[in-house]
CSV table of C-alpha atoms and ligand atoms in Angstrom, one decimal:
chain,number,residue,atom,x,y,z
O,1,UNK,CA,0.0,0.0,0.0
O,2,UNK,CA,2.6,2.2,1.3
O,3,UNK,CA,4.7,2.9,-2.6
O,4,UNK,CA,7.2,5.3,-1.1
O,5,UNK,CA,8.1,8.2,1.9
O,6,UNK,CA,9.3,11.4,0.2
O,7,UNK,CA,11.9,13.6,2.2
O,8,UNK,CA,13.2,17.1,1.1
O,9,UNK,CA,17.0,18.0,1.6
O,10,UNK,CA,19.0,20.6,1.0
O,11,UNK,CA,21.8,18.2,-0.6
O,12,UNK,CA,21.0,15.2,-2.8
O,13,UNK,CA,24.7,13.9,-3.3
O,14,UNK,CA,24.7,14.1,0.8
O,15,UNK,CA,21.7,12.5,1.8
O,16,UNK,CA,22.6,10.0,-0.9
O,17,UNK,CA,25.1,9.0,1.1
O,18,UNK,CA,23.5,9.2,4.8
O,19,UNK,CA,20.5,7.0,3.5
O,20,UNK,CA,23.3,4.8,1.6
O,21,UNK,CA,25.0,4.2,5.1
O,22,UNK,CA,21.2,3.8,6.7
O,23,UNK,CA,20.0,1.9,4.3
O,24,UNK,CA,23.0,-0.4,3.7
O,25,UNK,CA,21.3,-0.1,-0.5
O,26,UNK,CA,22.1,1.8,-3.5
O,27,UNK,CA,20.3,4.4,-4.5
O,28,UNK,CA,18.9,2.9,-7.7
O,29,UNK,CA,17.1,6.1,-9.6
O,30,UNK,CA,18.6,9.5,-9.8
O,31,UNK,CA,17.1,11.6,-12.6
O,32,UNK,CA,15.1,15.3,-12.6
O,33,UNK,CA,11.7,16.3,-12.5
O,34,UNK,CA,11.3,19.3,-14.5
O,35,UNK,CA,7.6,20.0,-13.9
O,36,UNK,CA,8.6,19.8,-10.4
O,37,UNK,CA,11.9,21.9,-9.8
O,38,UNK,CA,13.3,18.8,-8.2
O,39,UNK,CA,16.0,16.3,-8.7
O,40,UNK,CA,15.5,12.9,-6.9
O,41,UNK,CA,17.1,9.5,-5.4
O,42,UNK,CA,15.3,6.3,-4.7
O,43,UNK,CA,16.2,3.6,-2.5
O,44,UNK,CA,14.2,0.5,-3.2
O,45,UNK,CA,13.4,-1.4,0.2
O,46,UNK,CA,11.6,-4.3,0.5
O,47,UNK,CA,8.7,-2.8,2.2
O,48,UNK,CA,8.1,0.6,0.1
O,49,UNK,CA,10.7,3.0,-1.1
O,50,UNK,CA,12.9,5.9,0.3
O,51,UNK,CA,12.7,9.0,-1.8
O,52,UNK,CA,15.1,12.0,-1.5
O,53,UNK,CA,14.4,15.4,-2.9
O,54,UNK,CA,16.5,18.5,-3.6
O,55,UNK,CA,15.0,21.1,-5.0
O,56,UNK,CA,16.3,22.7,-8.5
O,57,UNK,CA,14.8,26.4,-8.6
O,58,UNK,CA,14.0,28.8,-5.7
O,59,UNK,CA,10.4,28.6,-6.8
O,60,UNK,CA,10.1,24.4,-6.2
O,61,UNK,CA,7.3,23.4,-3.9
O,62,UNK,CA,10.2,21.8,-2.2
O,63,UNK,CA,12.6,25.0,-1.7
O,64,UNK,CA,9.5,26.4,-0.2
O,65,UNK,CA,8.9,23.3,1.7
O,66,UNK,CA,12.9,23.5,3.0
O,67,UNK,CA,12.5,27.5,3.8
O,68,UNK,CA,9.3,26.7,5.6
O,69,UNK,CA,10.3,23.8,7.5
O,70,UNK,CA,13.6,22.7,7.1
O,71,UNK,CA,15.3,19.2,5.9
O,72,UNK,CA,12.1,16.1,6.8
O,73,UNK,CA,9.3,14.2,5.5
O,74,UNK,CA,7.5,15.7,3.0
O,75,UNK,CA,4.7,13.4,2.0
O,76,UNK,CA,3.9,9.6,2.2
O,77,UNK,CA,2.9,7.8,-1.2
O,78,UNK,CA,0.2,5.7,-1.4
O,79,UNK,CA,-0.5,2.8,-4.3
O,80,UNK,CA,-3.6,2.8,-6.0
O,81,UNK,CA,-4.2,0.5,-9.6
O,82,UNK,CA,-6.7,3.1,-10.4
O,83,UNK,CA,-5.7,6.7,-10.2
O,84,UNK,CA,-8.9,8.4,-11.9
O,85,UNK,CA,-11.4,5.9,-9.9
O,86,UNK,CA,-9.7,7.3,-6.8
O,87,UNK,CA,-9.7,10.9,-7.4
O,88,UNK,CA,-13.2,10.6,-8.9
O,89,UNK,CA,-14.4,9.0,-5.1
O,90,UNK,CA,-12.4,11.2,-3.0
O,91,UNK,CA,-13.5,14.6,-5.4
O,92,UNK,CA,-17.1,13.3,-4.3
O,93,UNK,CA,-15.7,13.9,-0.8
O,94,UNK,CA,-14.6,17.6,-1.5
O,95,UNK,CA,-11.2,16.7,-1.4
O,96,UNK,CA,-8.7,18.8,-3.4
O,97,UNK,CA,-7.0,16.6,-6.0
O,98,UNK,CA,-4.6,17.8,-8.3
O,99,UNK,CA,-4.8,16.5,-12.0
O,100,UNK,CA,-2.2,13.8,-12.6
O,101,UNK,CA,1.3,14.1,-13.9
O,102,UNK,CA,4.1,11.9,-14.8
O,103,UNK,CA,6.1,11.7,-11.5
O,104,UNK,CA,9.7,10.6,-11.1
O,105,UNK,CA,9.8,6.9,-11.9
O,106,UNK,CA,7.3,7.6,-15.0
O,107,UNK,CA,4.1,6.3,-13.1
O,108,UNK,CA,1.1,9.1,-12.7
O,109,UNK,CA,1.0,10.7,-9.5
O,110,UNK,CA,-1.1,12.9,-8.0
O,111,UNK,CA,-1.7,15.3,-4.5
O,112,UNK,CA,-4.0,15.1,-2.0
O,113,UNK,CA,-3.7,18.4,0.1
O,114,UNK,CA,-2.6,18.2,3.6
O,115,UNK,CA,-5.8,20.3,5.0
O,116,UNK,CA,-7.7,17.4,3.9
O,117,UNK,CA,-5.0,14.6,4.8
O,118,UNK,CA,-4.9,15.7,8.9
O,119,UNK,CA,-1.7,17.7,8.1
O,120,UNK,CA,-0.1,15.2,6.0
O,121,UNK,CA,1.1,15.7,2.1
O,122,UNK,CA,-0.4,11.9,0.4
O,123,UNK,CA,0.8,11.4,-3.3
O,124,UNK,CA,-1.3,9.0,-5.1
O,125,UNK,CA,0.9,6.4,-7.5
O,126,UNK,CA,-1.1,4.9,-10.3
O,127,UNK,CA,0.9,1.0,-10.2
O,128,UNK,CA,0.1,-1.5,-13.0
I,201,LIG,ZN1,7.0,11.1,-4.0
């Protein structure tokens, strides 16, 4: 259920190697997310994935996020096998859904917003 946890750092080629050392894995996907402003890492654990992000531009979600905050969790992604079923049910519920994108790894994603998630940023990943 759980697909990944998503944590914003300052540094990617750092954290890399904190959650290399944690982890005792290889970061197995580095690449950029333009639509984003971020670059990311993910570690591939048996039970749902670590994701690092570093944002790209001063006007990422995830510079803000660091500004805000500071380095931590982000947001928690959650598996669905049908995204547009899901946001359809949860819409019904006057949640705000974003439209889906094409996140990192090349599944679509989505948002849920934290004021309707008790506080807490939930991507939705579409998995075959
Ligand atoms: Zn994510």
């Amino acid at each position: 259920m759980i697909d990944h946890i998503g944590i914003a750092v300052k540094s990617l080629d750092s954290a890399v190697k904190i959650w290399e050392a944690i982890l005792g894995i290889k970061a197995n996907v580095i690449s950029e997310v333009k639509s984003q402003a971020v670059k990311v890492a993910f570690f591939g654990t048996k039970n749902g994935k670590i994701e690092l992000l570093e944002p790209t531009k001063n006007d990422s979600t995830i510079r803000k996020f660091l500004d805000k905050k500071g380095e931590g969790v982000h947001h928690i992604a959650i598996k669905t096998k049908n995204l547009d079923s899901l946001i359809d049910k949860l819409r019904k519920d006057d949640q705000k859904i974003a439209e889906p994108f094409v996140g990192a790894e090349g599944a679509r994603v989505t948002f849920i917003h934290p004021k309707y998630s008790n506080g807490v940023l939930v991507e939705l990943v579409e998995t075959k």
